[in-house]
Structure formats: structure tokens, C-alpha cells
Tab-separated table of C-alpha atoms and ligand atoms in Angstrom:
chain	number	residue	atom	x	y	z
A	1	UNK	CA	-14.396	33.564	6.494
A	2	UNK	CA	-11.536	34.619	8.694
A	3	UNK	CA	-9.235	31.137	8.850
A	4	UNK	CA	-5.469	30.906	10.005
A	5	UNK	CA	-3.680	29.278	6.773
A	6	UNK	CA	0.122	28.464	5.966
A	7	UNK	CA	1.194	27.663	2.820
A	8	UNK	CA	4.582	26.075	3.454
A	9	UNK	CA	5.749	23.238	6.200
A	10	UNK	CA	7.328	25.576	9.000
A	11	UNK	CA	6.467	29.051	7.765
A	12	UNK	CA	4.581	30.750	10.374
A	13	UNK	CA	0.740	30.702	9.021
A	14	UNK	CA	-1.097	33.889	8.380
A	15	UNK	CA	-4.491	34.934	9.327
A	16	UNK	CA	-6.264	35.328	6.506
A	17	UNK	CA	-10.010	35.807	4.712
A	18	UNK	CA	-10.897	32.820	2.669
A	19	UNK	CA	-13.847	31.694	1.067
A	20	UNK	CA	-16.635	30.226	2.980
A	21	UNK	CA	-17.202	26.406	2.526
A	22	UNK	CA	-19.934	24.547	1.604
A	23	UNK	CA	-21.002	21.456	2.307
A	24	UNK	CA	-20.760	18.071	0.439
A	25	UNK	CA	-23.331	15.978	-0.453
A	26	UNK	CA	-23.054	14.021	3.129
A	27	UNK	CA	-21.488	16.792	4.909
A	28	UNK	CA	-22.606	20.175	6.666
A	29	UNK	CA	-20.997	23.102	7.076
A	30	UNK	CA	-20.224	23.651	11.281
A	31	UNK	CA	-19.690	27.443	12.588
A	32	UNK	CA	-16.731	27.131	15.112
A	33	UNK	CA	-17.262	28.153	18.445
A	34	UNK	CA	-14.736	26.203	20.376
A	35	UNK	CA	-11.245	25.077	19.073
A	36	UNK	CA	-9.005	23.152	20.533
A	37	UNK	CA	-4.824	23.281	19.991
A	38	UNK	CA	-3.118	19.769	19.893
A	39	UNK	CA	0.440	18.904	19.393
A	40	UNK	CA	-0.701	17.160	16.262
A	41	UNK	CA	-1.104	20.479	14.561
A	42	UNK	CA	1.871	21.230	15.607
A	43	UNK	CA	3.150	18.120	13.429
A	44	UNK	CA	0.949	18.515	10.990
A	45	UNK	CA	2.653	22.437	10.458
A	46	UNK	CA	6.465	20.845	10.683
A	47	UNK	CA	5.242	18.349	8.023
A	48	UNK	CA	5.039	15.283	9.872
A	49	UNK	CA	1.794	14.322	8.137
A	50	UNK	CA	1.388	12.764	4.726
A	51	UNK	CA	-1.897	13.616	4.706
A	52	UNK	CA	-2.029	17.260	4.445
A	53	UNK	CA	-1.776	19.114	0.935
A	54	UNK	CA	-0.535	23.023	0.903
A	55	UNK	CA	-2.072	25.463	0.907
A	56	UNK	CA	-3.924	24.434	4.427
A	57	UNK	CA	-6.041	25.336	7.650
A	58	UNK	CA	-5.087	23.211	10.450
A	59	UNK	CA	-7.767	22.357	13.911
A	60	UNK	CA	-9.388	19.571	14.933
A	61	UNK	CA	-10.714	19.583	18.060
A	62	UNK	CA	-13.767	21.261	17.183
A	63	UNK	CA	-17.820	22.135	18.622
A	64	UNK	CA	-20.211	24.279	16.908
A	65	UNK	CA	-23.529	24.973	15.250
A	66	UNK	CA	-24.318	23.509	11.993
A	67	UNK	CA	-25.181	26.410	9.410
A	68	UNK	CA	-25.797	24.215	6.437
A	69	UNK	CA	-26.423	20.228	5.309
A	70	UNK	CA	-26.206	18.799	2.377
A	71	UNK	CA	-29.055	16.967	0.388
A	72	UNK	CA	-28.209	13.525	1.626
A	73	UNK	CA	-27.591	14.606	5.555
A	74	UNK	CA	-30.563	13.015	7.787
A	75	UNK	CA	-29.945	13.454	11.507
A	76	UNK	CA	-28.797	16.886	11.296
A	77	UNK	CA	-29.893	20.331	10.936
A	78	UNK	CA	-29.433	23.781	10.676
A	79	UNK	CA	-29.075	25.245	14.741
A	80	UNK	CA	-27.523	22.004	15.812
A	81	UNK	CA	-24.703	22.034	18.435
A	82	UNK	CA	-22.255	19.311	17.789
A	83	UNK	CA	-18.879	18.103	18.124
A	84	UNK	CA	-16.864	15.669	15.868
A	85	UNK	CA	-14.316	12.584	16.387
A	86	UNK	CA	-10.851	13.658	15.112
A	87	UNK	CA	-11.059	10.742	12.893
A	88	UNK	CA	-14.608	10.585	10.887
A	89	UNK	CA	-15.121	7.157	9.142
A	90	UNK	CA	-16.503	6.438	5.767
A	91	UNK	CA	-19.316	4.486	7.253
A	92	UNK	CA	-18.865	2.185	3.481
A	93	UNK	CA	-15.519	0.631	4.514
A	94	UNK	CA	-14.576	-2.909	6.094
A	95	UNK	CA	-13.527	-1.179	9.389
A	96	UNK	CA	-16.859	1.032	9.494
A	97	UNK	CA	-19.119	-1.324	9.249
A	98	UNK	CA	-17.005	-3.268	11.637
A	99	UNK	CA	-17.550	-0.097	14.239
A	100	UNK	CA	-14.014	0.830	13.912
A	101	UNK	CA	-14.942	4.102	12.098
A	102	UNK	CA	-11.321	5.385	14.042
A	103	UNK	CA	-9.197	3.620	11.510
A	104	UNK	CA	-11.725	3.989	8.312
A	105	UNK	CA	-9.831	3.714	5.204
A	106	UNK	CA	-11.493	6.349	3.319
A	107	UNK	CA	-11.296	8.751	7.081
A	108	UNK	CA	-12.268	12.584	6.941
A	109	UNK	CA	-9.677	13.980	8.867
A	110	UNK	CA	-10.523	18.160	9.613
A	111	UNK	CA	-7.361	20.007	9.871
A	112	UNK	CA	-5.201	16.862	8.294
A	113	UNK	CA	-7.066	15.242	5.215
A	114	UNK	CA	-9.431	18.630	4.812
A	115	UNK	CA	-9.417	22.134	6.103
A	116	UNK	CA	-9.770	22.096	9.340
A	117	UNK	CA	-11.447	24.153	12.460
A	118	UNK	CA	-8.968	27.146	12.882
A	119	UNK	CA	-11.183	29.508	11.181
A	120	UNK	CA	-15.120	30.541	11.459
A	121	UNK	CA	-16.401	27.507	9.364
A	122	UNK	CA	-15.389	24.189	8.900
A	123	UNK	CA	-17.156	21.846	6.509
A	124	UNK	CA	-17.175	18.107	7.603
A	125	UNK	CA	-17.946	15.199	5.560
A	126	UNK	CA	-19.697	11.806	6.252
A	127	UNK	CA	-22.284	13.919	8.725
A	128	UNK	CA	-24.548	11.513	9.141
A	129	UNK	CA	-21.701	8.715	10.837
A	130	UNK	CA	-19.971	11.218	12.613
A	131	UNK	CA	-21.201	14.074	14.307
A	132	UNK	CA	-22.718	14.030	18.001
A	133	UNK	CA	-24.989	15.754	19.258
A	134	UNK	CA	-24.090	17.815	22.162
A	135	UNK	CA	-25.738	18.214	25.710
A	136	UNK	CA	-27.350	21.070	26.367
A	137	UNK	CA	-25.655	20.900	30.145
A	138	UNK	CA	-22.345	21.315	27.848
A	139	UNK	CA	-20.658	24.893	26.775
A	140	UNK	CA	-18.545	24.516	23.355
A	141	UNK	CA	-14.831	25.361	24.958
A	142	UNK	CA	-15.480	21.642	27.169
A	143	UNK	CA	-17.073	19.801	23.840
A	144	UNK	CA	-14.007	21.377	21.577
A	145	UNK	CA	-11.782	19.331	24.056
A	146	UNK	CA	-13.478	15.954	23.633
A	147	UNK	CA	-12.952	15.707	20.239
A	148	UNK	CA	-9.296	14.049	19.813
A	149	UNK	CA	-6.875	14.340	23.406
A	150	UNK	CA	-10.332	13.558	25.854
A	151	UNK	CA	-11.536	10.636	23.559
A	152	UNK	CA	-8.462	9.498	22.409
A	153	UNK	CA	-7.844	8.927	26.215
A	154	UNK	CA	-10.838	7.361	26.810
A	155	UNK	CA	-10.424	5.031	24.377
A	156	UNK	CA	-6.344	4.080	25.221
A	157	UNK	CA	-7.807	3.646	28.990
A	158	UNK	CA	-11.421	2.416	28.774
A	159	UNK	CA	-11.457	0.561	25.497
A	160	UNK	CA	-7.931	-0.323	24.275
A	161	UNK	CA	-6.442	-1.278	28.207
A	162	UNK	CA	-9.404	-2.363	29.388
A	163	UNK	CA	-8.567	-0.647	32.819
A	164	UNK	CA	-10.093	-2.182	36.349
A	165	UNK	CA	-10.606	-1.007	39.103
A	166	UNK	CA	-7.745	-1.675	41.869
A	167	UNK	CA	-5.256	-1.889	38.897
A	168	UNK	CA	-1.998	0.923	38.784
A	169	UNK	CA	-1.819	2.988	35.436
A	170	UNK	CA	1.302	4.473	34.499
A	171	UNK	CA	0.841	7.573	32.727
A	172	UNK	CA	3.736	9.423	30.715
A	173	UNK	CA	3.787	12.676	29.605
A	174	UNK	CA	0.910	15.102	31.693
A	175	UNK	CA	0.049	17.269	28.402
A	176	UNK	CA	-3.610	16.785	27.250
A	177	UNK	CA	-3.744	13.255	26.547
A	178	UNK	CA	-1.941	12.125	30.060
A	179	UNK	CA	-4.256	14.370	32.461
A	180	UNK	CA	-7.011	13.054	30.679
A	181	UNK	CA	-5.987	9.849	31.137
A	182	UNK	CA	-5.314	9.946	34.565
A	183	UNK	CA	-8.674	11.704	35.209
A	184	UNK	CA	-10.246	8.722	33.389
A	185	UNK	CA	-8.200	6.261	34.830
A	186	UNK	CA	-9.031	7.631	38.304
A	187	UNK	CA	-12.926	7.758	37.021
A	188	UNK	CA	-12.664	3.771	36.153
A	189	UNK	CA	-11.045	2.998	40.175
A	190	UNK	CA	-8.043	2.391	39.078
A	191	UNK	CA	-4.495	4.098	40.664
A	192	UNK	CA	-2.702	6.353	37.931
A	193	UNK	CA	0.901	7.225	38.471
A	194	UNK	CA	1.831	10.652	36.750
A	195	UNK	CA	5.321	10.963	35.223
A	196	UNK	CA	6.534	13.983	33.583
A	197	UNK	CA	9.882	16.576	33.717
A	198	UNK	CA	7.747	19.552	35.237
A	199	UNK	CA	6.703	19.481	38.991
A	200	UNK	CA	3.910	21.818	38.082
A	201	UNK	CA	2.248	19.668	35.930
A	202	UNK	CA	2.764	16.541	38.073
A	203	UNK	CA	1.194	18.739	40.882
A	204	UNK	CA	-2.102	19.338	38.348
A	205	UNK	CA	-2.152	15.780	37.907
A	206	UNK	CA	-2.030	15.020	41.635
A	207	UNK	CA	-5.319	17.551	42.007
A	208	UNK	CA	-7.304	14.855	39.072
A	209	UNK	CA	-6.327	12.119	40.102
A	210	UNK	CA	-3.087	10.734	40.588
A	211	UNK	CA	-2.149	8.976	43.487
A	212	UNK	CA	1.679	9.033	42.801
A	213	UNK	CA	4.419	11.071	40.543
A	214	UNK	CA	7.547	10.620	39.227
A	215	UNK	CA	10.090	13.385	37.721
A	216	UNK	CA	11.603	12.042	35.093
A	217	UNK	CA	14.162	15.007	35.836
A	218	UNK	CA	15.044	13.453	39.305
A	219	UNK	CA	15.288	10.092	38.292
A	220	UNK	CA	17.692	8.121	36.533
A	221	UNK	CA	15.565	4.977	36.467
A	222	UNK	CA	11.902	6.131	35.790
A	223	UNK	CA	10.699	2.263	35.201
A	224	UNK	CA	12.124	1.527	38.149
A	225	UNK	CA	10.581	4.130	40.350
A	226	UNK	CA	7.064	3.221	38.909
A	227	UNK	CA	7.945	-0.636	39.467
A	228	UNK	CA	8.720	0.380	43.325
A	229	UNK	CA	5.789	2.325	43.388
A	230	UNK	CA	3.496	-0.509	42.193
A	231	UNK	CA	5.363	-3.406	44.155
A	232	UNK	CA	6.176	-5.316	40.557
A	233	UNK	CA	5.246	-2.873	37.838
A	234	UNK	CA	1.889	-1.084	36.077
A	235	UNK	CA	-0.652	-3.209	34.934
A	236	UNK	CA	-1.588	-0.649	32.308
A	237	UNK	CA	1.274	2.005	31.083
A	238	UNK	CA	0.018	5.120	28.372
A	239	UNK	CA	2.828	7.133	26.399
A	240	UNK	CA	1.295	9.890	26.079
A	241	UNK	CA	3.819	11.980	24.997
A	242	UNK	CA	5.421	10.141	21.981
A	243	UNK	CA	8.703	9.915	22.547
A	244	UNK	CA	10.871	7.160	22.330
A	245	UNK	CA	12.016	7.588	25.794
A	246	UNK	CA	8.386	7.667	27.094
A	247	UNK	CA	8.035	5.004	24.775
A	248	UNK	CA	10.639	2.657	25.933
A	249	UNK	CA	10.075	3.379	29.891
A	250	UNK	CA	5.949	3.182	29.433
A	251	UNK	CA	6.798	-0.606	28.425
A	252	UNK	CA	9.904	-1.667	30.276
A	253	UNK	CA	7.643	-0.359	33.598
A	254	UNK	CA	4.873	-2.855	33.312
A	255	UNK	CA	4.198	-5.792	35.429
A	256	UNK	CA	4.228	-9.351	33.657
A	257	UNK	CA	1.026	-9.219	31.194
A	258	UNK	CA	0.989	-5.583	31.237
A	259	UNK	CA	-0.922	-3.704	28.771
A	260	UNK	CA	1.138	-0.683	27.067
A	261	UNK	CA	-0.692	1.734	24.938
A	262	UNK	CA	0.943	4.078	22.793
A	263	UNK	CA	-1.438	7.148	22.087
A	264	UNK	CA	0.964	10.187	21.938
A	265	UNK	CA	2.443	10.225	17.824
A	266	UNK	CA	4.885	8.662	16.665
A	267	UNK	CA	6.260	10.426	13.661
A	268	UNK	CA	9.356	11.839	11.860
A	269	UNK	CA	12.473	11.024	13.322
A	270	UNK	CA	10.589	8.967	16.014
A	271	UNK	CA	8.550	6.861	13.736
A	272	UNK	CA	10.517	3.630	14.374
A	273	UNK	CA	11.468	3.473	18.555
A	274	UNK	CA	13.148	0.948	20.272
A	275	UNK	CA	11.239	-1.666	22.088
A	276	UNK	CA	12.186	-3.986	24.582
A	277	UNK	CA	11.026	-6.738	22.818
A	278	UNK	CA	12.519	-9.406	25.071
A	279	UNK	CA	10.697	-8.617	27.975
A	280	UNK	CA	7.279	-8.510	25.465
A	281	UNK	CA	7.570	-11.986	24.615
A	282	UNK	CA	8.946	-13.157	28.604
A	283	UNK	CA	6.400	-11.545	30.220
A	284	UNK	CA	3.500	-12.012	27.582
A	285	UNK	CA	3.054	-7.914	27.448
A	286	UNK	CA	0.243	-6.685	24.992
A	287	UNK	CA	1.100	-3.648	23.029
A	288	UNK	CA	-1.341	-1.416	21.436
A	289	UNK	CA	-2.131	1.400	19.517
A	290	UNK	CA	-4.981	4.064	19.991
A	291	UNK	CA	-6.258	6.441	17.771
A	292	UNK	CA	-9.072	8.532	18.462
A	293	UNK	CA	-12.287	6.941	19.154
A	294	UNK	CA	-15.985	6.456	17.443
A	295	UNK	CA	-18.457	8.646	17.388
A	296	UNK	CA	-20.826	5.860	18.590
A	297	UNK	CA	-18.790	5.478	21.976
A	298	UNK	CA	-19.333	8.933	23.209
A	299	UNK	CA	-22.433	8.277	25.118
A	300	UNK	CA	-20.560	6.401	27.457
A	301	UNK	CA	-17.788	9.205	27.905
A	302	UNK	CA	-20.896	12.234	27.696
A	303	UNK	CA	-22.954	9.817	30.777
A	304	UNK	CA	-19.572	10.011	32.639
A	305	UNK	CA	-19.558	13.527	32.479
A	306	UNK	CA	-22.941	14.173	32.612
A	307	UNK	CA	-22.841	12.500	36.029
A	308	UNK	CA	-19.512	14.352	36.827
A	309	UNK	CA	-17.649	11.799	37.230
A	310	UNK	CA	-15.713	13.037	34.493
A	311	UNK	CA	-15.052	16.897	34.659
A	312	UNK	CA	-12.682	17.720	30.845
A	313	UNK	CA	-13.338	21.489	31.592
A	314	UNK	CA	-10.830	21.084	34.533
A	315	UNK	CA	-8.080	20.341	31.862
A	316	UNK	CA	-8.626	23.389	29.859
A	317	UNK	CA	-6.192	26.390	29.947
A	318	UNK	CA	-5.906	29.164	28.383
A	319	UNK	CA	-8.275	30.593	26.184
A	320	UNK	CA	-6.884	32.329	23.356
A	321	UNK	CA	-8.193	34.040	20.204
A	322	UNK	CA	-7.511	32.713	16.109
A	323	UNK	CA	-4.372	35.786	16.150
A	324	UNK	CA	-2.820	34.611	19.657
A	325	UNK	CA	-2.867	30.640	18.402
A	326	UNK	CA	-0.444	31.422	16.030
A	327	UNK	CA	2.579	32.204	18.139
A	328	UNK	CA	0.939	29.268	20.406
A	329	UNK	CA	1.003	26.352	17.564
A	330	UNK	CA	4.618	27.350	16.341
A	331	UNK	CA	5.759	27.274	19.393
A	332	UNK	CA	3.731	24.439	20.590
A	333	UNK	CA	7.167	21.516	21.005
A	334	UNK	CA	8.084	23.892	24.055
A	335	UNK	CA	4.721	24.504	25.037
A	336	UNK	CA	4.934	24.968	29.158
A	337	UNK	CA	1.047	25.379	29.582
A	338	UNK	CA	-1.390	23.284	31.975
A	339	UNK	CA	-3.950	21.679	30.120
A	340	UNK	CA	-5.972	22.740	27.046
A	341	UNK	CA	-5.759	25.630	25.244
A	342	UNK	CA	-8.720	26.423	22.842
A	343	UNK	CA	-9.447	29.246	20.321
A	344	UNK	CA	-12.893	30.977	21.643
A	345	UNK	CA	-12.547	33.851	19.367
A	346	UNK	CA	-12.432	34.587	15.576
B	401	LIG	ZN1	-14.641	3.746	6.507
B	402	LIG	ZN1	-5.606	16.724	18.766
């Protein structure tokens, strides 16, 4: 198969013919249609990621057809169109059985644990718990976007913030994982506030949703522009960036009991940010994490869209081939793009 592969942290990765995979016992074997590029492939090439042994083939936002199952694999078959959580769980583990399969402690990760989707095939493990099955209403580019920035969004928003209707959601940082959060946040009722240093992007995120913007670039005092906005501060706040700055404003900007969720990564040099920790504990603030979501919860996100209430196709970009995402994940830290870019040809 024809796979893009690097075999050193920050060398630029090579297209290349590898073998073909096969699957595992519990696992198929998925021909990539649709790929999605993420800024955690990005950090997963710089070496951010423990996970990920060299020689490797990074993507992770995947849809496809299953070409082969192994002997255990029940609910799927050969012709199937799916699409995979970033994260696929164990489905043996504590937090599996729980329905937590997005922080298993055995997880299949493709493109961090395992090879990933940036080539023709990608083998998945753990079929069985993971995969979902995918509308027919729904073309593979729109499914390839679910799969970590959409769900991961719906999950900080829906799940994790437990957004209302009525209630202001400060969003920072309008790459994937912000627009779809304001989209969603919009979807749910609720008033999303875009920040972000590009009046381009803020504009896209006024055409999905977002009923206010702030230029980080303009202001001195981002918190307190979204406090002013909100007469008090957000009642939900998403850094969806990952940056401590983002970080530290997405939190010191929320109204007393304010829910902050951190979804954009947090890793290398900004592993550890500073918190306002003070204002946590004064104004009883709840902080959380989010980290992709369960394959179980997608028919509530797929019933959204199938209604079109949600519309993910509207954040996609450019579409690119395997070749042109090369010079696009290496240079993906200055990426300027609106919305999505996925790989549509191999
Ligand atoms: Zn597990
Ligand atoms: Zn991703």
C-alpha cells in the first residue's frame, strides 16, 4: 500500500509503498477513503507523544470500507462503510465497561499507538467496540471529520459542560475543534463567543454560529472583553487551542461556577500551564478534561446531523491528496487554513 511514513521526530516523512496490513483477531482491515489532518499529528511528528514508536504512519481521523475481519469480528463485514473514535477502547478494562471506552487503559490509538490512516489501509483493532456504522445520507470526506476534532467537540460541549440553552460559551482558538464547538454549541441554544488572532476565521465562526468575537490581537484583556460581553463572564469556556494563554484566559473568563474545558493538547513545553487557581476555589469553577468521545455516543451526534441541525461538512477545507499533506502536516503550527483539511486521494 501507498502510506506517508517518517522515521525520525521532525524529519519530513516520505511517501512510501509498504506492506498491506492485516487484521487482528478483533480487528479489520478499513480501505481509507477520507482522512482527516489534525494538529495532533502534527505533535505526534515533533515527538510530543509517548505513544508512538519509529518507524510510523500518522492519521486518525479516518472513514472507509472494511476489506477484511478477523475471526472473532461480529458486527462487521466486508463492504461496510465506517468511521472510528480517535480513541478505541479495550472493551475488557474498568473504564470500558464503565462506558468510558475514551480513556480505556489498554486504547487502540490509529496514527499514535498503531499505524494510522495516512495511507490506503489502515487496520484497527477492538472492531467489534469501536467502529460505527455510517449513514448512507453521509459521503466519507464529512465522516473522516467526525472522528476526533467533531466528536471531541461534542463531547467538551454536550457531555463534559453540559451546555443549556440560554447559557454564553466562550470558545478559544477557531481551528477544528473551536468551529465545531461553536456550531454545536449554537446547535444546543446556547450563545458561543469566538476568540481567535485572525479576523478571517472569527468571520467563519460568525457564519456557524457565533453571536460575538473577540481578537485576541486587538485586545489586551481578552477575559475581560468576554466578561463585558456576557454581563459577568461565560458559563461554559473551551480552549481549544492548547495554549497556556488560551488556557489561562478560557478560565479566568468564566462567570462564578463556570465550567472550563480544556480539549486542545497540552503537551511538551506546555504540559504544565498556569491556572488561576484562586479564583477556582472562590468562585467554585469546575475544570475538565475531554478527550475524544465513545463510539456508543455517536447516534446522538449522527441524529443531529441527520436532521441538519448539525452540518460538519461546512467546516471542511481543503481537500488535498497523501503527496500535498506532507508539506501541510510539517507545516501544520502555522497552519492559516479555514476548517478541515482531509486527504481524498492516495
Ligand atoms: Zn478498555
Ligand atoms: Zn485529530
Amino acid at each position: 500500500m501507498k502510506a506517508m511514513y517518517y522515521d525520525a521526530f521532525e524529519k519530513t516523512p516520505e511517501i512510501r509503498s509498504l506492506p498491506d496490513p492485516t487484521p487482528t483477531e478483533n480487528g479489520v482491515v478499513v480501505k481509507v477513503e477520507a482522512t482527516g489532518l489534525c494538529r495532533s499529528d502534527w505533535h505526534g511528528w515533533m515527538g510530543h507523544d509517548a505513544d508512538i514508536r519509529l518507524p510510523h504512519v500518522p492519521g486518525h481521523e479516518l472513514a472507509g470500507i472494511v476489506t477484511a475481519t478477523g475471526r472473532g469480528v461480529m458486527r462487521y463485514k466486508v463492504g461496510d462503510r465506517v468511521t472510528v473514535p480517535f480513541v478505541s477502547g479495550c472493551g475488557r478494562c474498568g473504564e470500558c465497561r464503565s462506558g468510558n471506552q475514551q480513556v480505556c487503559e489498554a486504547q487502540f490509538q490509529p496514527g499514535f499507538t498503531h499505524w494510522g490512516s495516512f495511507a490506503e489501509y489502515v487496520a484497527l483493532d477492538f472492531a467489534d467496540q469501536n467502529l460505527v456504522h455510517l449513514p448512507e445520507s453521509m459521503d466519507f470526506k464529512t465522516a473522516a471529520s467526525l472522528g476526533c476534532r467533531f466528536a471531541t467537540s461534542f463531547r467538551a460541549v454536550a457531555d463534559q459542560a453540559r451546555v443549556k440553552g440560554g447559557e454564553w460559551v466562550a470558545v478559544h482558538g477557531c481551528g477544528g475543534v473551536g468551529l465545531s464547538a461553536i456550531m454545536i454549541a449554537a446547535a444546543l441554544g446556547a450563545h458561543p463567543i469566538a476568540i481567535d488572532i485572525s479576523e478571517e476565521k472569527l468571520a467563519f465562526a460568525r457564519t456557524l454560529g457565533a453571536v460575538a468575537t473577540v481578537n485576541g490581537r486587538d485586545t489586551d484583556d481578552v477575559a475581560g472583553a468576554v466578561k463585558e460581553i456576557t454581563g459577568g463572564g461565560a458559563h461554559v469556556s473551551i480552549d481549544a487551542l492548547g495554549h497556556p494563554v488560551t488556557c489561562f484566559n478560557s478560565i479566568k473568563n468564566l462567570r462564578r461556577r463556570g465550567r472550563h474545558v480544556q480539549v486542545g493538547l497540552m503537551l511538551g513545553d506546555h504540559a504544565t500551564p498556569e491556572i488561576p487557581m484562586a479564583q477556582v476555589i472562590g468562585h467554585e469553577l469546575e475544570i475538565y478534561g475531554s478527550h475524544g468521545m465513545q463510539a456508543w455516543r455517536y447516534d446522538a451526534m449522527l441524529s443531529m446531523i441527520a436532521s441538519g441541525k448539525l452540518q460538519p461538512q461546512q467546516l471542511i477545507g481543503r481537500e488535498i491528496s497523501l503527496e500535498e499533506a506532507v508539506p501541510a502536516l510539517v507545516s501544520m503550527d502555522r497552519a492559516t487554513d479555514l476548517g478541515i483539511s482531509v486527504i481524498t486521494r492516495f
